[in-house]
Backbone as JSON, one array per atom type, in Angstrom:
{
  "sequence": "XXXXXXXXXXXXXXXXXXXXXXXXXXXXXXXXXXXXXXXXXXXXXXXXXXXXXXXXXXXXXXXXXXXXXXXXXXXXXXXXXXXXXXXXXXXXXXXXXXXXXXXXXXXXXXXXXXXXXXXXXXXXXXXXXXXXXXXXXXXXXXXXXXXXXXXXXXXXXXXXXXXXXXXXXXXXXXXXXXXXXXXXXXXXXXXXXXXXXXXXXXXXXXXXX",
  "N": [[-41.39, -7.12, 28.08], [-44.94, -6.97, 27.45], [-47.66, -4.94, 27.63], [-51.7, -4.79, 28.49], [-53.96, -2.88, 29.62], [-57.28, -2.83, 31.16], [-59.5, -1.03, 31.76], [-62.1, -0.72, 32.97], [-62.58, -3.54, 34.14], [-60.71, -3.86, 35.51], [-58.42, -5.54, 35.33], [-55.26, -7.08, 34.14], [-53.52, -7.31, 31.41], [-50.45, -9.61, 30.17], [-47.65, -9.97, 28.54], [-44.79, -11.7, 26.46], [-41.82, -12.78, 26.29], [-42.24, -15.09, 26.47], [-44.68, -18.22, 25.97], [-47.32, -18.16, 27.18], [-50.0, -15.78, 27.8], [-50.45, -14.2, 30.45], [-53.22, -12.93, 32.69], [-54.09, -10.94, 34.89], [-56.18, -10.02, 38.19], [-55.91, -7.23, 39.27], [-56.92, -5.89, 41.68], [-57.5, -7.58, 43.46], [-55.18, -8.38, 43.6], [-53.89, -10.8, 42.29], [-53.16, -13.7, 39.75], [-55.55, -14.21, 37.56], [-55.86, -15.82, 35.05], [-54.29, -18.04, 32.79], [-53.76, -17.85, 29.11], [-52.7, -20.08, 26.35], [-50.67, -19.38, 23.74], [-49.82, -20.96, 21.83], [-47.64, -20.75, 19.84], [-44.05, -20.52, 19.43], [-42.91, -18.23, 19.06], [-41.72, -14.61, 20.67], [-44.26, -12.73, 22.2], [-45.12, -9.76, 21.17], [-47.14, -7.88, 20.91], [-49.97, -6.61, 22.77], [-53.43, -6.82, 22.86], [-57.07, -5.77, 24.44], [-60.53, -6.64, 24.35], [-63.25, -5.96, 26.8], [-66.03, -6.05, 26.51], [-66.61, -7.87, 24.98], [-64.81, -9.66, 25.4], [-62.5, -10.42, 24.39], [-58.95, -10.75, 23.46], [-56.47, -9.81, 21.79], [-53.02, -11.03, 19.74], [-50.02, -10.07, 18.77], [-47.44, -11.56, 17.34], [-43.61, -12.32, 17.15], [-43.31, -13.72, 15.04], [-45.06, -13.3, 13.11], [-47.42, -13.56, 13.1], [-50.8, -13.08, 13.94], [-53.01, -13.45, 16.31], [-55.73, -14.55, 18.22], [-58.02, -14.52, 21.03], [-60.93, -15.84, 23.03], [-61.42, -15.69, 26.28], [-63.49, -16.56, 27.8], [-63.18, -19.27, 27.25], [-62.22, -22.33, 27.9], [-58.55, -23.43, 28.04], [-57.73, -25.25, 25.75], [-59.16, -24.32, 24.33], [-59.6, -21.84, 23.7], [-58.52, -20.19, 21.88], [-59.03, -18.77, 18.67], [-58.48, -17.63, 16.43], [-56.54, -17.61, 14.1], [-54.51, -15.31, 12.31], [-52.02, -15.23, 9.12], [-51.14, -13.59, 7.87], [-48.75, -11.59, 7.6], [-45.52, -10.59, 6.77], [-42.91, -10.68, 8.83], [-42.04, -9.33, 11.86], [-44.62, -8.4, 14.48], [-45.55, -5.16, 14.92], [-47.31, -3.71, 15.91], [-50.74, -4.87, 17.49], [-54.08, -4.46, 17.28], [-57.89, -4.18, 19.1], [-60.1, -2.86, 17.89], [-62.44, -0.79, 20.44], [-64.95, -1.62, 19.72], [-68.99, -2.83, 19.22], [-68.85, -4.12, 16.82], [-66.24, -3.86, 15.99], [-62.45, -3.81, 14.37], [-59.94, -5.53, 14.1], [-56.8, -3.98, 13.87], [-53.43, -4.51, 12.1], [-49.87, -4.28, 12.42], [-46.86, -4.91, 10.5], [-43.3, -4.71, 10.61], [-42.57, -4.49, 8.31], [-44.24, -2.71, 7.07], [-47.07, -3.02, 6.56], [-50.01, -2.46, 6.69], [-52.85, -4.13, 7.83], [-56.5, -5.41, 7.98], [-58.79, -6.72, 9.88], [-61.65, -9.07, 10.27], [-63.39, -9.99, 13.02], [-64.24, -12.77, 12.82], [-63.78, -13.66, 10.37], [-61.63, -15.38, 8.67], [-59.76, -14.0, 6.55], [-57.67, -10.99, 5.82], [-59.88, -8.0, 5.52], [-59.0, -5.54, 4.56], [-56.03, -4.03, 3.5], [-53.16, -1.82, 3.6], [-50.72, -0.09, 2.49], [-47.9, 1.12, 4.29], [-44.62, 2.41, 4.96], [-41.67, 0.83, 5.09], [-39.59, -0.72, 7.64], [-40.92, -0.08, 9.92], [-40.82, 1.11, 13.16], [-42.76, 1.96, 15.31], [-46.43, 2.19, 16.24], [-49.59, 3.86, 16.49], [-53.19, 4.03, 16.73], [-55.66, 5.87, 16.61], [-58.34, 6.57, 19.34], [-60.72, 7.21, 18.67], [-60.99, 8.93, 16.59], [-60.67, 8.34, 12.84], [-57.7, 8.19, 12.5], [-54.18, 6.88, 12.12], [-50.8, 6.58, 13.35], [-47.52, 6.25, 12.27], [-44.2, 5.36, 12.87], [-40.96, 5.53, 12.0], [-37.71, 3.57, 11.86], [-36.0, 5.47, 10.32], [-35.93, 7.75, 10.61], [-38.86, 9.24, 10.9], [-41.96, 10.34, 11.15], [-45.17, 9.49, 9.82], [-48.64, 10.28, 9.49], [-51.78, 8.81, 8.97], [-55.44, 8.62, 7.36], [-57.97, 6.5, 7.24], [-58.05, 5.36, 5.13], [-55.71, 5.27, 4.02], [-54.48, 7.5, 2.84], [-52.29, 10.08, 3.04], [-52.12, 12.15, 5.64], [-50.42, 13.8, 7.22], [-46.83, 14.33, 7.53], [-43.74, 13.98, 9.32], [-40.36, 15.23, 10.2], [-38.83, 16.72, 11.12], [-37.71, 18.73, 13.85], [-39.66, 21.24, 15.6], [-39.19, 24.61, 14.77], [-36.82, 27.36, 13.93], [-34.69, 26.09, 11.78], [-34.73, 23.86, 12.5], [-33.75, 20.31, 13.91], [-33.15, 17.39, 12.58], [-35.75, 14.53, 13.13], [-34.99, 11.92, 15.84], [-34.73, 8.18, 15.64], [-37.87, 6.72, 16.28], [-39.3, 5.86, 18.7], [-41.75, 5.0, 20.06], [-45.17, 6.0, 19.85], [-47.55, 7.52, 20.99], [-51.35, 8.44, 20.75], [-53.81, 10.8, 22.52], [-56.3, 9.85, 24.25], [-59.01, 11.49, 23.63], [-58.33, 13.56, 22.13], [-56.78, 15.47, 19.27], [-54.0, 15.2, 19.36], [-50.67, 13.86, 19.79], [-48.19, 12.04, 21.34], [-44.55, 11.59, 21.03], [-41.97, 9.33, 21.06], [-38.3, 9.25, 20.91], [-35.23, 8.02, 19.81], [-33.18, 9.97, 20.83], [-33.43, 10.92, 22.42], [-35.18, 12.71, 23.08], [-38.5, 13.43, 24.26], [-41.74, 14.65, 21.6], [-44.52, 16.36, 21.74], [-47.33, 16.45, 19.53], [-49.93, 18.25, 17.39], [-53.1, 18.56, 16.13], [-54.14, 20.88, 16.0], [-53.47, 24.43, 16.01], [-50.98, 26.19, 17.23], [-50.96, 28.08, 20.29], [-49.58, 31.6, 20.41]],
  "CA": [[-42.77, -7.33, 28.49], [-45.86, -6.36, 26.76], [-49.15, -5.2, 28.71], [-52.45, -4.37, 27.9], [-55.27, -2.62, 30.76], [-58.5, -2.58, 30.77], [-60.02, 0.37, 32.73], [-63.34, -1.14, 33.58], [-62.91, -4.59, 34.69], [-59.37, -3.81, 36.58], [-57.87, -6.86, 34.75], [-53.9, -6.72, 33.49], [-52.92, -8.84, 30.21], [-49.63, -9.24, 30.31], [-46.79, -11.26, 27.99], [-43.61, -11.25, 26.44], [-40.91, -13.71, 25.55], [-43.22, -16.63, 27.15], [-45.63, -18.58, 25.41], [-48.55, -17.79, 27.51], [-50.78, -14.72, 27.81], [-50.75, -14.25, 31.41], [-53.96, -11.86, 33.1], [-53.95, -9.87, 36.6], [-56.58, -8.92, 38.96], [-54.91, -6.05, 40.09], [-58.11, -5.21, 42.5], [-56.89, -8.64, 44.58], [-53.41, -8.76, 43.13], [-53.78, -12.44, 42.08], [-53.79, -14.25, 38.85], [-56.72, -15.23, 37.39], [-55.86, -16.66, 33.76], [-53.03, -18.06, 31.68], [-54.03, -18.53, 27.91], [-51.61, -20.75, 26.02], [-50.28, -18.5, 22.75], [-49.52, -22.06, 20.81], [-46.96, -20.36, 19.29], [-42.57, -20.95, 19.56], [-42.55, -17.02, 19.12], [-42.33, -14.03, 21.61], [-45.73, -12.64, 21.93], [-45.1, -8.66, 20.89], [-48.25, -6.6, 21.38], [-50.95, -6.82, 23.07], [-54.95, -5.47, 22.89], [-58.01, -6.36, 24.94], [-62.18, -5.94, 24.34], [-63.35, -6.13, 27.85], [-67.41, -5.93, 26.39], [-66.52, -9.01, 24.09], [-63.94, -10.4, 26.12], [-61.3, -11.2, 23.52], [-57.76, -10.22, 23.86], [-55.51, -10.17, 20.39], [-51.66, -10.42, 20.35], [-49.41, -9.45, 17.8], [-46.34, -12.06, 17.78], [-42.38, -12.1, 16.1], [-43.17, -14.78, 13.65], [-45.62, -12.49, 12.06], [-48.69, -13.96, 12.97], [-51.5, -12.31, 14.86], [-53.76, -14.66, 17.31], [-57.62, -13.92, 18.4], [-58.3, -15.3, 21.93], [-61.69, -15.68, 23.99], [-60.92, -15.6, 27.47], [-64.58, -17.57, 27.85], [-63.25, -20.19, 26.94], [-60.83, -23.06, 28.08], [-57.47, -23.61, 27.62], [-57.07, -25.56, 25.28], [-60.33, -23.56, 23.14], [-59.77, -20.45, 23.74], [-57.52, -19.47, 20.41], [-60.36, -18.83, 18.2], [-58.59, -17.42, 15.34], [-54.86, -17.08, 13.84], [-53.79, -15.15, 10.63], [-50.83, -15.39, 8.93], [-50.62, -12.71, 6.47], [-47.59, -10.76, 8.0], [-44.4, -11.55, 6.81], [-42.27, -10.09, 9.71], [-42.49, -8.97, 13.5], [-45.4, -7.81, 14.18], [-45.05, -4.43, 15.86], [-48.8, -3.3, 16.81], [-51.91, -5.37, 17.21], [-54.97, -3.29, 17.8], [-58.68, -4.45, 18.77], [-61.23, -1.59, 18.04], [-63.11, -1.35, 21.37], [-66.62, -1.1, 19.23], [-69.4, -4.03, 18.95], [-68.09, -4.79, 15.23], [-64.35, -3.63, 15.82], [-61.85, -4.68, 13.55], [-58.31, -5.86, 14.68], [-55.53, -3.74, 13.09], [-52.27, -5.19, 13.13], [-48.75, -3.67, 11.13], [-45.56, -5.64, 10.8], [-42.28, -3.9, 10.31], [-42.44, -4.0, 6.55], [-45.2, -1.19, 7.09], [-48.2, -3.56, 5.55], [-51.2, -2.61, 7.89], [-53.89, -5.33, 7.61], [-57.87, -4.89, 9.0], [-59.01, -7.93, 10.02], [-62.63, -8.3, 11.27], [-62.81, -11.21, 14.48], [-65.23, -14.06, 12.62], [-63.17, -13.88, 9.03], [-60.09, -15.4, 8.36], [-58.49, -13.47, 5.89], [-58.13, -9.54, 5.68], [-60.83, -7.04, 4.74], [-58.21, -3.98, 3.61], [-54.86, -3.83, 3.46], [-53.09, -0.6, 3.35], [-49.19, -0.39, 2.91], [-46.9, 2.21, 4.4], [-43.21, 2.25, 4.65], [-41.04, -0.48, 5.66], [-38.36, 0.03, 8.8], [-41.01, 0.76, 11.08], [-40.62, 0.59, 14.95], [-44.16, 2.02, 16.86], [-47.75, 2.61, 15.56], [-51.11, 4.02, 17.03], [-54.66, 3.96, 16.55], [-56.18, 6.94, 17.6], [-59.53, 5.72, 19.4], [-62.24, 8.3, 18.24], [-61.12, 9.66, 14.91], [-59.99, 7.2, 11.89], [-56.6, 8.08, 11.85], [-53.46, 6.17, 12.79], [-49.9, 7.02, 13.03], [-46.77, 5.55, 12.43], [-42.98, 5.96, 13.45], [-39.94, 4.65, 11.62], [-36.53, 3.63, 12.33], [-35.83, 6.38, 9.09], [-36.53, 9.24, 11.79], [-39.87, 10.63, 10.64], [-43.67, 9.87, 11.63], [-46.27, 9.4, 8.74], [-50.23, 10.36, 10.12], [-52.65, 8.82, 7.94], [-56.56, 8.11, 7.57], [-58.73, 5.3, 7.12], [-58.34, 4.95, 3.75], [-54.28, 5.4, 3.75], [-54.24, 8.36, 2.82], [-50.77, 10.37, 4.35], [-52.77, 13.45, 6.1], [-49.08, 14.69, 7.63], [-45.33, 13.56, 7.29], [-43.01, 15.25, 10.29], [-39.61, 14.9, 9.59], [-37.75, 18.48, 11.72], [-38.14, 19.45, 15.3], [-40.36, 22.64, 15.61], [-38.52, 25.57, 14.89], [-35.89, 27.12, 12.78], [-33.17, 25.26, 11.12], [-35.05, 22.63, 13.07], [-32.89, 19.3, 13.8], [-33.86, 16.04, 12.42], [-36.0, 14.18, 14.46], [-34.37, 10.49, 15.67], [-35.54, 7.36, 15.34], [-38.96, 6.91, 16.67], [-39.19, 4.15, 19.37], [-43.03, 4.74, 20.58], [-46.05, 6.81, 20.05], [-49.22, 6.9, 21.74], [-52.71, 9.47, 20.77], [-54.57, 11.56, 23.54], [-57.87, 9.08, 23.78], [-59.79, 12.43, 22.77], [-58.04, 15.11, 21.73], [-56.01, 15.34, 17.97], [-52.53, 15.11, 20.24], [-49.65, 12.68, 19.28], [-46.75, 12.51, 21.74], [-44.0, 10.47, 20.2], [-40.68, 9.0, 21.93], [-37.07, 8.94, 20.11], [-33.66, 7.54, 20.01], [-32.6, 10.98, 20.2], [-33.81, 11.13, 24.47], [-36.43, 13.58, 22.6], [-40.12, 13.55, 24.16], [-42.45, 15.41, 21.36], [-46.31, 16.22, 21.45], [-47.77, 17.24, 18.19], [-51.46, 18.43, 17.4], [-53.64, 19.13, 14.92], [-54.97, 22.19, 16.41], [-52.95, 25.39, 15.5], [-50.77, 26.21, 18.21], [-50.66, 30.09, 20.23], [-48.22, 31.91, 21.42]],
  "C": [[-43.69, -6.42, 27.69], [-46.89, -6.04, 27.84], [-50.08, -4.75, 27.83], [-53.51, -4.2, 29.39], [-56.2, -2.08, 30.39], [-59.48, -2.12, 32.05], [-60.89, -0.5, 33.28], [-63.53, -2.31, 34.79], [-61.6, -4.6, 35.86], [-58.37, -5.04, 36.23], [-56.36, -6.25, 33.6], [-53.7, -7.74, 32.43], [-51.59, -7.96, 30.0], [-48.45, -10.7, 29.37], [-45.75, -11.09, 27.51], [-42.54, -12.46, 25.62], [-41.03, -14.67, 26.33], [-44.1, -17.36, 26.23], [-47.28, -19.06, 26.11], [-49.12, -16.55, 27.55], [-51.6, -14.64, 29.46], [-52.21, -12.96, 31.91], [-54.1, -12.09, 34.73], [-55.02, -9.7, 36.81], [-55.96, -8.14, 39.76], [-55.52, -5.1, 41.38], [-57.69, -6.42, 43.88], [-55.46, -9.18, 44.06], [-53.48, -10.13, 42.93], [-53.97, -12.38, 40.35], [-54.51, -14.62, 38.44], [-56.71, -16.43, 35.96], [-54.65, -17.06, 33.29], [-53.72, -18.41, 30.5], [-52.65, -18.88, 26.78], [-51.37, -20.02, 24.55], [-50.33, -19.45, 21.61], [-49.03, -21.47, 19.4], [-45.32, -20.59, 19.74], [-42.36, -19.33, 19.94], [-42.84, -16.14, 20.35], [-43.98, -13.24, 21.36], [-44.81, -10.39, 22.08], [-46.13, -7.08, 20.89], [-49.21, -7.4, 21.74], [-52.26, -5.85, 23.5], [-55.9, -6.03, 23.16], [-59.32, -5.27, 24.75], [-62.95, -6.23, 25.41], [-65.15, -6.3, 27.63], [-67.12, -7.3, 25.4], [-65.68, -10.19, 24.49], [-62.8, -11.82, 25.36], [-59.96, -10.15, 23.71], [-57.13, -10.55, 21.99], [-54.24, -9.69, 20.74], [-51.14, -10.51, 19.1], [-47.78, -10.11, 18.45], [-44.93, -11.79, 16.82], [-42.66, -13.31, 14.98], [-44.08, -13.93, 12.84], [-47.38, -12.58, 12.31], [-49.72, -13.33, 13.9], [-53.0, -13.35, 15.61], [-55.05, -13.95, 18.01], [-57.86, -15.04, 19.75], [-59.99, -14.98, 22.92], [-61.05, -16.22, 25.23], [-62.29, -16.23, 28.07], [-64.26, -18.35, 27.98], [-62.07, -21.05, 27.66], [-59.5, -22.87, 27.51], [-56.89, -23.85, 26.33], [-58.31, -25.5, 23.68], [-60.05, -22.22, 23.04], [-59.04, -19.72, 22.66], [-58.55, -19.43, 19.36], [-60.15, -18.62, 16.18], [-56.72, -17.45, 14.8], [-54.62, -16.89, 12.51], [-52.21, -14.65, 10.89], [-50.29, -14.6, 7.72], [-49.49, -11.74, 6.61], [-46.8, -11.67, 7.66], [-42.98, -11.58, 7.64], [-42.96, -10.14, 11.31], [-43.44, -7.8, 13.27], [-45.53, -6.55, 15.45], [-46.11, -3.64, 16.45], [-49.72, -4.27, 16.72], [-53.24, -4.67, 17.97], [-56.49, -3.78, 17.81], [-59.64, -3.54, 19.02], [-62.18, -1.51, 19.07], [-64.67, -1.03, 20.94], [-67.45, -2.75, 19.23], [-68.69, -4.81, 18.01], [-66.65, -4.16, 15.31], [-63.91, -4.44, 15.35], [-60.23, -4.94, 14.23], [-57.4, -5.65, 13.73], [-54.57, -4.22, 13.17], [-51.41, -4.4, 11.7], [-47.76, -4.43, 11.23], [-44.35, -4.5, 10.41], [-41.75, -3.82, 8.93], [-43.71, -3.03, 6.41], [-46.68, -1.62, 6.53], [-49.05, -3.71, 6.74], [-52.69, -3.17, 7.39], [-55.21, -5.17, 8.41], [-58.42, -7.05, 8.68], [-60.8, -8.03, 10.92], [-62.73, -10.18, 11.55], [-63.45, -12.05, 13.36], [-64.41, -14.26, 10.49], [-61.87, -14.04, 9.16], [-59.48, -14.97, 7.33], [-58.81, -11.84, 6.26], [-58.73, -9.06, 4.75], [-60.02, -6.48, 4.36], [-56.86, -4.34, 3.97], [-53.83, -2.57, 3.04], [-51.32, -0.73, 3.35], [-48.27, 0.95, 2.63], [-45.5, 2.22, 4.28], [-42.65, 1.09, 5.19], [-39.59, 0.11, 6.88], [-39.83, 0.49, 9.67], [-41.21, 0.42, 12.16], [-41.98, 0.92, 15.85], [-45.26, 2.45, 15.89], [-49.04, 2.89, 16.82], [-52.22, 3.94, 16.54], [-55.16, 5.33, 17.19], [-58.26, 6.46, 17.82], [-60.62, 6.24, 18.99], [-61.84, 8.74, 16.82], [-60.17, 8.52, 13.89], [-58.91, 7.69, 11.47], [-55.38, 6.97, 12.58], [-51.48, 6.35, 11.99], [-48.83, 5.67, 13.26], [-45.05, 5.83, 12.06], [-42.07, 5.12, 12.65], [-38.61, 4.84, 12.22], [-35.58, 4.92, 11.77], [-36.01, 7.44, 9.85], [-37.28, 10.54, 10.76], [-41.28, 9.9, 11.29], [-44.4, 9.96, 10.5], [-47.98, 9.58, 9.62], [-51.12, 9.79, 8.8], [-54.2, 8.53, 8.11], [-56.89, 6.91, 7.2], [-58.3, 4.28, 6.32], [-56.57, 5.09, 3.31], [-54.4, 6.57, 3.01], [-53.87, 9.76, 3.34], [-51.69, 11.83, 4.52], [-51.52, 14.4, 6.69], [-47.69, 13.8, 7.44], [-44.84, 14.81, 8.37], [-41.79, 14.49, 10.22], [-38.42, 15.5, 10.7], [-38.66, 18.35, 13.08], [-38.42, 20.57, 14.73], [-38.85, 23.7, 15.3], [-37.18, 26.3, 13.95], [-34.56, 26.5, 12.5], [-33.54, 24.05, 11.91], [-34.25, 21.37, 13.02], [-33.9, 18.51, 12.95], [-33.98, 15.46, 13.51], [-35.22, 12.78, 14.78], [-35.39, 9.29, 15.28], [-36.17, 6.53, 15.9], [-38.85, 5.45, 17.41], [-40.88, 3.66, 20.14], [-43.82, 5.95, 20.22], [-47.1, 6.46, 21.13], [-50.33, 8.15, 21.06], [-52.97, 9.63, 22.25], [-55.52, 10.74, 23.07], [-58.77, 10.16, 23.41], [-59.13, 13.42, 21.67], [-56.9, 14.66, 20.26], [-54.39, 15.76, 18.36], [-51.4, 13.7, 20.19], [-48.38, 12.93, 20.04], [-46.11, 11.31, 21.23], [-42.41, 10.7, 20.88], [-39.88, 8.87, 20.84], [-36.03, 8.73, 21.06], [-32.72, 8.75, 20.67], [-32.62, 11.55, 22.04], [-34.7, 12.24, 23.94], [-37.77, 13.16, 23.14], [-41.33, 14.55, 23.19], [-44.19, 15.22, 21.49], [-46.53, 16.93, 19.77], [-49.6, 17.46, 17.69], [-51.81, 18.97, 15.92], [-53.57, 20.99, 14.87], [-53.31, 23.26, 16.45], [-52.36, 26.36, 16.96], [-50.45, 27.86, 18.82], [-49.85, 30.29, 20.59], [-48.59, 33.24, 21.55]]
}
């Protein structure tokens, strides 16, 4: 299962190895939507704009899908690119007026996509093998985890701002191989999950002791 919540409105999007895009009020525990994926594939990430009221999902055939939730059933798919050539293992929709919808596949080729254009604005390409990616929501960077057990941090513009490779400390282990991140929504904080039953945090900020 995939989810995606959206603080404001109290509304759950939720999907998976279905070919709908089910959503929750979780304020009266009922269903309120199904939107049809019109896709064969499982549906793999999912990211909602609750001020624009589009949802984007990030499926295994590669392809990444643009839905108004305005709209009917059998309207509501608004957009679908197909420039991934793999599973697509984040899809990300910037929660800004003009936000762009990141998406990465597991050959490491992270694509900017902005909602009303069908092809991609930038294309940026990191490693291949990789299993989890973030967005961090306030500062233009965005990280990403491989099966290769290391993390890459980079900016905007792809350019690698950190590589972490060793657990803290001396003779430090190698870390395993990375099965989720997430960012602190403010703060320059990266905790990141492994194979390894390892939970780490990692920060910019220069740590005391």
């Amino acid at each position: 299962m995939v989810v995606d919540w959206e603080q404001d409105t109290g509304l759950l999007m939720t999907s998976g190895d279905v070919r709908v895009v089910r959503i929750w009020d979780t304020d009266r525990e009922m269903k309120v939507q199904d939107i049809p994926t019109g896709a064969d594939s499982c549906v793999t990430s999912l990211s909602c704009d609750s001020q624009r009221s589009l949802v984007v999902a990030g499926l295994g055939d590669g392809s990444v899908r643009l839905f108004d939730r305005r709209m009917g059933p059998n309207d509501c798919r608004v957009m679908t690119y197909r420039e991934h050539g793999a599973w697509v293992v984040k899809a990300h929709l910037q929660k800004e007026t003009d936000g762009h919808i990141i998406s990465v596949s597991v050959n490491g080729d992270v694509r900017f996509f902005e909602p009303r254009s069908p092809d991609s604005v930038n294309v940026l390409q990191t490693v291949k093998g990789l299993t989890a990616l973030d967005i961090h929501p306030q500062a233009n960077l965005f990280a990403c985890g491989s099966m290769n057990q290391f993390i890459a941090v980079y900016n905007a513009n792809g350019d690698v701002i950190s590589n972490i490779k060793y657990y803290d400390g001396f003779m430090g282990q190698r870390i395993g191989a990375i099965s989720c991140l997430a960012f602190h929504p403010h703060w320059p904080h990266l905790a990141v999950g492994s194979n390894d039953y390892y939970m780490s945090i990692y920060s910019a900020e220069k740590r005391l002791r």
